[in-house]
Short mmCIF file of N, CA and C in Angstrom, two decimals:
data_model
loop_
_atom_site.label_atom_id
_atom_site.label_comp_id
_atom_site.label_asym_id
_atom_site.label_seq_id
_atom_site.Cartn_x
_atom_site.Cartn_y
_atom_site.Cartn_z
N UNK Q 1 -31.23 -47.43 18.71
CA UNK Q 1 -30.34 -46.92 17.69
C UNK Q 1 -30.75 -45.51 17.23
N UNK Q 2 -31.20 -44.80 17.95
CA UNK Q 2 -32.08 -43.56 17.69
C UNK Q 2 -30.83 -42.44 18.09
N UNK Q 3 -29.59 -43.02 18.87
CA UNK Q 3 -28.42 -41.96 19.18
C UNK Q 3 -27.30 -42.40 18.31
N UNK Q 4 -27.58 -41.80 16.96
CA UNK Q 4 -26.40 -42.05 15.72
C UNK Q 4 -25.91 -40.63 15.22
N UNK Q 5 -25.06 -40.85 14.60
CA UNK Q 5 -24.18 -39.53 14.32
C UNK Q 5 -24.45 -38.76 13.53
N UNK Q 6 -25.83 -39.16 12.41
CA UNK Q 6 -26.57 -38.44 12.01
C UNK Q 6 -27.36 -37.08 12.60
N UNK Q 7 -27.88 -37.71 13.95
CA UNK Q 7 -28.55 -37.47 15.25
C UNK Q 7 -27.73 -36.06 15.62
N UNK Q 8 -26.66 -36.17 15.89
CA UNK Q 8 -25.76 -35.51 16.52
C UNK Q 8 -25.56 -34.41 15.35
N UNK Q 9 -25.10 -34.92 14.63
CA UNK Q 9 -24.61 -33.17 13.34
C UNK Q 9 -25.05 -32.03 13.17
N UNK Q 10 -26.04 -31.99 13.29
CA UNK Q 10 -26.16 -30.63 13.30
C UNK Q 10 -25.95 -30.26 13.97
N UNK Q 11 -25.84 -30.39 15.72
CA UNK Q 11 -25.43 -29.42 16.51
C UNK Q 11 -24.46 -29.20 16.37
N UNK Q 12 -23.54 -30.44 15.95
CA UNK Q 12 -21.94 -29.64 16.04
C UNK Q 12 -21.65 -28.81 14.70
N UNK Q 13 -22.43 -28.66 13.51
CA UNK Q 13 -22.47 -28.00 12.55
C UNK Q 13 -22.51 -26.67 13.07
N UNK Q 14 -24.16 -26.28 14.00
CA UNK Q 14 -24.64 -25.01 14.47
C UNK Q 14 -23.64 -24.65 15.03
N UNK Q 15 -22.65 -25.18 16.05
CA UNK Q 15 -22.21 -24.74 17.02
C UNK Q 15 -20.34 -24.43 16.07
N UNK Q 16 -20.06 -25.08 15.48
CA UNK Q 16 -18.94 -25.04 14.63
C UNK Q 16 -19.28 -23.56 13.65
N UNK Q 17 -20.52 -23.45 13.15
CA UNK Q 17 -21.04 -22.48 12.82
C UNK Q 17 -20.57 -20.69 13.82
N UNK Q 18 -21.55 -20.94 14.37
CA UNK Q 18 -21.22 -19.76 15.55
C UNK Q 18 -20.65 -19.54 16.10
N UNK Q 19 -19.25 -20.30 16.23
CA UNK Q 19 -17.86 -20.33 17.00
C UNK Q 19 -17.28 -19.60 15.74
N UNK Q 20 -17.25 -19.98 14.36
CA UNK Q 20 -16.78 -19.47 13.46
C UNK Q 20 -17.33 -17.62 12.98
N UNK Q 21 -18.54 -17.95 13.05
CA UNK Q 21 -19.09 -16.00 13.15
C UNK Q 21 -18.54 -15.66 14.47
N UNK Q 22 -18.41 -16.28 15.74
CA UNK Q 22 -18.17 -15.07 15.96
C UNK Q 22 -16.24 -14.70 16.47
N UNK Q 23 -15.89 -15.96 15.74
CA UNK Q 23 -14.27 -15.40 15.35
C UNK Q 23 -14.03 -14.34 14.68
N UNK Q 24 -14.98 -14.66 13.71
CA UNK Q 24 -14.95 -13.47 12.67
C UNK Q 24 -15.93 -12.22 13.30
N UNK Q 25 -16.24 -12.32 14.03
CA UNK Q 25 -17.00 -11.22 14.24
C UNK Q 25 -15.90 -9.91 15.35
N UNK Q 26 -15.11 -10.70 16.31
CA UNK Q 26 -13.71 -10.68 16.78
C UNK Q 26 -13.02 -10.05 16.22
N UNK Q 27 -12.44 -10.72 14.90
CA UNK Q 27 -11.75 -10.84 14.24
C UNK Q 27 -11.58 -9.20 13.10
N UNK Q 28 -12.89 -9.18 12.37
CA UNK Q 28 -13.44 -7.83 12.11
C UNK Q 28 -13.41 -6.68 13.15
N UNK Q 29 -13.74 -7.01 14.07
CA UNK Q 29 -13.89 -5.79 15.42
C UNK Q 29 -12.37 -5.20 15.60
N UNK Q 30 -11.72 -6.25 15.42
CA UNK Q 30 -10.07 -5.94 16.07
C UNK Q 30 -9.73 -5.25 14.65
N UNK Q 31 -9.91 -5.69 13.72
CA UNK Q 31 -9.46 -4.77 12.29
C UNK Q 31 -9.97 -3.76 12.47
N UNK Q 32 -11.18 -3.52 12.23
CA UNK Q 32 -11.65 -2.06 12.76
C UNK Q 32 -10.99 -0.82 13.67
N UNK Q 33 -10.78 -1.85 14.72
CA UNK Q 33 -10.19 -1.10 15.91
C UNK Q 33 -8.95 -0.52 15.85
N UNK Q 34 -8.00 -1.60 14.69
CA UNK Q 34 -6.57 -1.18 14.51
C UNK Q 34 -5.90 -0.70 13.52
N UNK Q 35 -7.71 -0.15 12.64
CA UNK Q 35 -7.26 0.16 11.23
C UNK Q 35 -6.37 1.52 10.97
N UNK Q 36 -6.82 2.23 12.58
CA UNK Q 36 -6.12 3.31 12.14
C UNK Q 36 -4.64 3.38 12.59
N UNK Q 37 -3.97 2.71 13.38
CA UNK Q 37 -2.76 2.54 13.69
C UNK Q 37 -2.11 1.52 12.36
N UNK Q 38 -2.86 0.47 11.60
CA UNK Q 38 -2.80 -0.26 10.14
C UNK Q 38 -1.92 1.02 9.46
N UNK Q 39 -3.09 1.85 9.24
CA UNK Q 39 -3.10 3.01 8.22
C UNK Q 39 -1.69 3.68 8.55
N UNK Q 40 -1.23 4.16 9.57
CA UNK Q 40 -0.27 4.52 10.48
C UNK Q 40 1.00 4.22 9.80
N UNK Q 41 0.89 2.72 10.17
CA UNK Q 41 1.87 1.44 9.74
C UNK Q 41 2.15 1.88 8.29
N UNK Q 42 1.39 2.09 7.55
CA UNK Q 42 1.09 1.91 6.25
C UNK Q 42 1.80 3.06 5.44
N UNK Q 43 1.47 4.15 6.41
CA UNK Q 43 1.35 5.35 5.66
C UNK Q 43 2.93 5.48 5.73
N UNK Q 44 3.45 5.52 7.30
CA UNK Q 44 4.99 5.32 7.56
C UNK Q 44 6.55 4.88 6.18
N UNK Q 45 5.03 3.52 6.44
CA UNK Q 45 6.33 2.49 5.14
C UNK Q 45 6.78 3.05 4.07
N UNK Q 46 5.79 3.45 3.58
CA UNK Q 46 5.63 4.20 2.49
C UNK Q 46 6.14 5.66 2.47
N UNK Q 47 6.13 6.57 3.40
CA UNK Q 47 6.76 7.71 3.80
C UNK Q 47 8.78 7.16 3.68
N UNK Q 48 8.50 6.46 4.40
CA UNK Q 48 10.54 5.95 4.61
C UNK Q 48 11.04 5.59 3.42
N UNK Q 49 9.87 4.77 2.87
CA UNK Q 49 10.45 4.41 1.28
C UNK Q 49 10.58 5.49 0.07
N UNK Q 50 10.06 6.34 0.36
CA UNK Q 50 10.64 7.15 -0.58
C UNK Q 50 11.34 8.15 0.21
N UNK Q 51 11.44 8.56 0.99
CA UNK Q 51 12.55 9.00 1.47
C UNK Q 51 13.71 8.48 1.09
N UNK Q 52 13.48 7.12 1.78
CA UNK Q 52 15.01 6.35 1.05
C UNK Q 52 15.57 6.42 -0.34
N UNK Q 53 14.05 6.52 -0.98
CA UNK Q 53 14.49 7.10 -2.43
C UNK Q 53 15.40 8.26 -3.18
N UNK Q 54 14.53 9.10 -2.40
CA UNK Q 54 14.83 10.52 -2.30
C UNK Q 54 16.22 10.24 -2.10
N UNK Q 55 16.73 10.06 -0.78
CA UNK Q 55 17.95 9.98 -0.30
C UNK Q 55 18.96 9.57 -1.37
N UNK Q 56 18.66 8.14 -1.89
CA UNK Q 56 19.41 7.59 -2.66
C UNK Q 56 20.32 8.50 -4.42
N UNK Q 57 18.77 9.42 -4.18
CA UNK Q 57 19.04 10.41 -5.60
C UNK Q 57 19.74 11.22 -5.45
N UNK Q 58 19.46 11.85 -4.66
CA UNK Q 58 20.26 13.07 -4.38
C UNK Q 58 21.93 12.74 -3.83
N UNK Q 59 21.93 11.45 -3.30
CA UNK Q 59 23.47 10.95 -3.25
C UNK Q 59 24.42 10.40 -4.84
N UNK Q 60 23.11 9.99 -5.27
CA UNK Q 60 23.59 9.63 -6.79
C UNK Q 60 23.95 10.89 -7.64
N UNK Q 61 23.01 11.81 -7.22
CA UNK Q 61 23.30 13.24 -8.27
C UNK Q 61 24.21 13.66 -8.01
N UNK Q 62 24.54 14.06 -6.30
CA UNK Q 62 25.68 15.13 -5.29
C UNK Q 62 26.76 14.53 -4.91
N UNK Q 63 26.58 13.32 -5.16
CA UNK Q 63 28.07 12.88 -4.52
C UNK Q 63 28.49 11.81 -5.36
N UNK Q 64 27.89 11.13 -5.82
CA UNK Q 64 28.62 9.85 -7.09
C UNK Q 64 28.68 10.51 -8.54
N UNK Q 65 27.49 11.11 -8.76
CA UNK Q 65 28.36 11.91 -10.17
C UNK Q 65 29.53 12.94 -10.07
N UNK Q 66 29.32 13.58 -9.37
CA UNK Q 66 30.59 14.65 -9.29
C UNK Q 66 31.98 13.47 -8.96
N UNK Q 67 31.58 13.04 -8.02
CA UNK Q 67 33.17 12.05 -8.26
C UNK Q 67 33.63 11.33 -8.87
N UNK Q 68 32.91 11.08 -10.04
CA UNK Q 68 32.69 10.14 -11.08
C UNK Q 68 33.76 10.93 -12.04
N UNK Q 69 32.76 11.96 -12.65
CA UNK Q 69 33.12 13.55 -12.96
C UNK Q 69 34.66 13.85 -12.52
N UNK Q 70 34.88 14.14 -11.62
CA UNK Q 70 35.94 14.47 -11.16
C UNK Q 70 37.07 13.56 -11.60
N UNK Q 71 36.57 12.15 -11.39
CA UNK Q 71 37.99 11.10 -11.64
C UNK Q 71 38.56 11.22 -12.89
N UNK Q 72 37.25 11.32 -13.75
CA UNK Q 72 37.84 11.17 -15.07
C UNK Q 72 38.03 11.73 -15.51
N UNK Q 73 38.13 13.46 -15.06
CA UNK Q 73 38.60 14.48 -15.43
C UNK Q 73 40.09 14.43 -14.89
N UNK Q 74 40.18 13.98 -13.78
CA UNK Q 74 42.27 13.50 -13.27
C UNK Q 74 42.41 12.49 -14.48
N UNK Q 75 41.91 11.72 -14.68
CA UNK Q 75 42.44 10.49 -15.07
C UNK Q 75 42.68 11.08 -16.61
N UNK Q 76 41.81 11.78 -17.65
CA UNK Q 76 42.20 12.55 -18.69
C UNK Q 76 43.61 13.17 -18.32
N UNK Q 77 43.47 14.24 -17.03
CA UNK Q 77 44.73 15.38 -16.45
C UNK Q 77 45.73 14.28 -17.01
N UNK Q 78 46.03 13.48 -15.73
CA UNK Q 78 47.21 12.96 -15.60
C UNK Q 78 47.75 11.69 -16.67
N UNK Q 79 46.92 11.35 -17.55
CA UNK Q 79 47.49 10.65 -19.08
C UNK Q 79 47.73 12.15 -20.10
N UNK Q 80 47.47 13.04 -19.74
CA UNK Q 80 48.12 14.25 -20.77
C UNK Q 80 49.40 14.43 -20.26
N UNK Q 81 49.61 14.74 -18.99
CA UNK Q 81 50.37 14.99 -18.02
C UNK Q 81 51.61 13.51 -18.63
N UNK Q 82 51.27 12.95 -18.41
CA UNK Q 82 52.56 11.49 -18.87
C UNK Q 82 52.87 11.77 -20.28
N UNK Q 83 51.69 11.69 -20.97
CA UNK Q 83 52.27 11.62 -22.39
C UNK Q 83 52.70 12.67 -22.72
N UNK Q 84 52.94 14.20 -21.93
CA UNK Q 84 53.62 15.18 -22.13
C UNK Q 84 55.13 14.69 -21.62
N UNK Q 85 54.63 14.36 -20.72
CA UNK Q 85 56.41 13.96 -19.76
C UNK Q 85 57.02 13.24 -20.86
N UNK Q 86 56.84 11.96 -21.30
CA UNK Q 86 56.92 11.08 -22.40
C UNK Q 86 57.55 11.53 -23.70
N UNK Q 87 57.08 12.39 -24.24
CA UNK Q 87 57.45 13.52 -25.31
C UNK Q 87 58.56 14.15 -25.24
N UNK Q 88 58.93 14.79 -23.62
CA UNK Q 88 59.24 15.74 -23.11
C UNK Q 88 60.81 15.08 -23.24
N UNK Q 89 61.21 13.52 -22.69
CA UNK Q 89 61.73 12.70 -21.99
C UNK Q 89 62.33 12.22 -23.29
N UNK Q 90 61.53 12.42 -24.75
CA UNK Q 90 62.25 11.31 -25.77
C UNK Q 90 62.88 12.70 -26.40
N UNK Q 91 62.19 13.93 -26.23
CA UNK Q 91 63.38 14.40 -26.87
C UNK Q 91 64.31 14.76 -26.44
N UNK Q 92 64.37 15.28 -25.05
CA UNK Q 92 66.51 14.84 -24.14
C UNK Q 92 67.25 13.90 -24.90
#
């Protein structure tokens, strides 16, 4: 009774052990290796995203306010424009 599972544990501890360093040891190496294409990745995202920002402002400033602007400057025009006609029309 001297081959019990007591017997046995630690190796598969050691060995569960050092399978695990050197995943991580792998594992670290490949980060290392790809930190600078990471950074790349990183830097990109972040570049597009405010671009997109950017983009978004300058469409909000140049092209949705002015037409904004614009409408409701017709839309004032042309209710003066009626209620002149209107005026115009009751006294005939």
């Amino acid at each position: 009774m001297e081959d019990t599972y007591s017997d046995k544990q630690p190796t598969g501890i050691r060995f569960q052990f050092g399978l695990a360093s050197l995943l991580a040891a792998i594992t670290a190496l490949c980060l290392v290796l790809a930190f600078p294409y990471l950074l790349v990745l990183a830097v990109t995202f972040v570049v597009l995203l405010l671009a997109t920002l950017i983009a978004l402002a300058v469409f909000y400033l140049f092209v949705f306010l002015p037409i904004a602007w614009i409408s409701r400057w017709l839309e004032r025009w042309f209710h003066w424009i009626s209620r002149s006609l209107d005026r115009w029309f009751q006294q005939q």
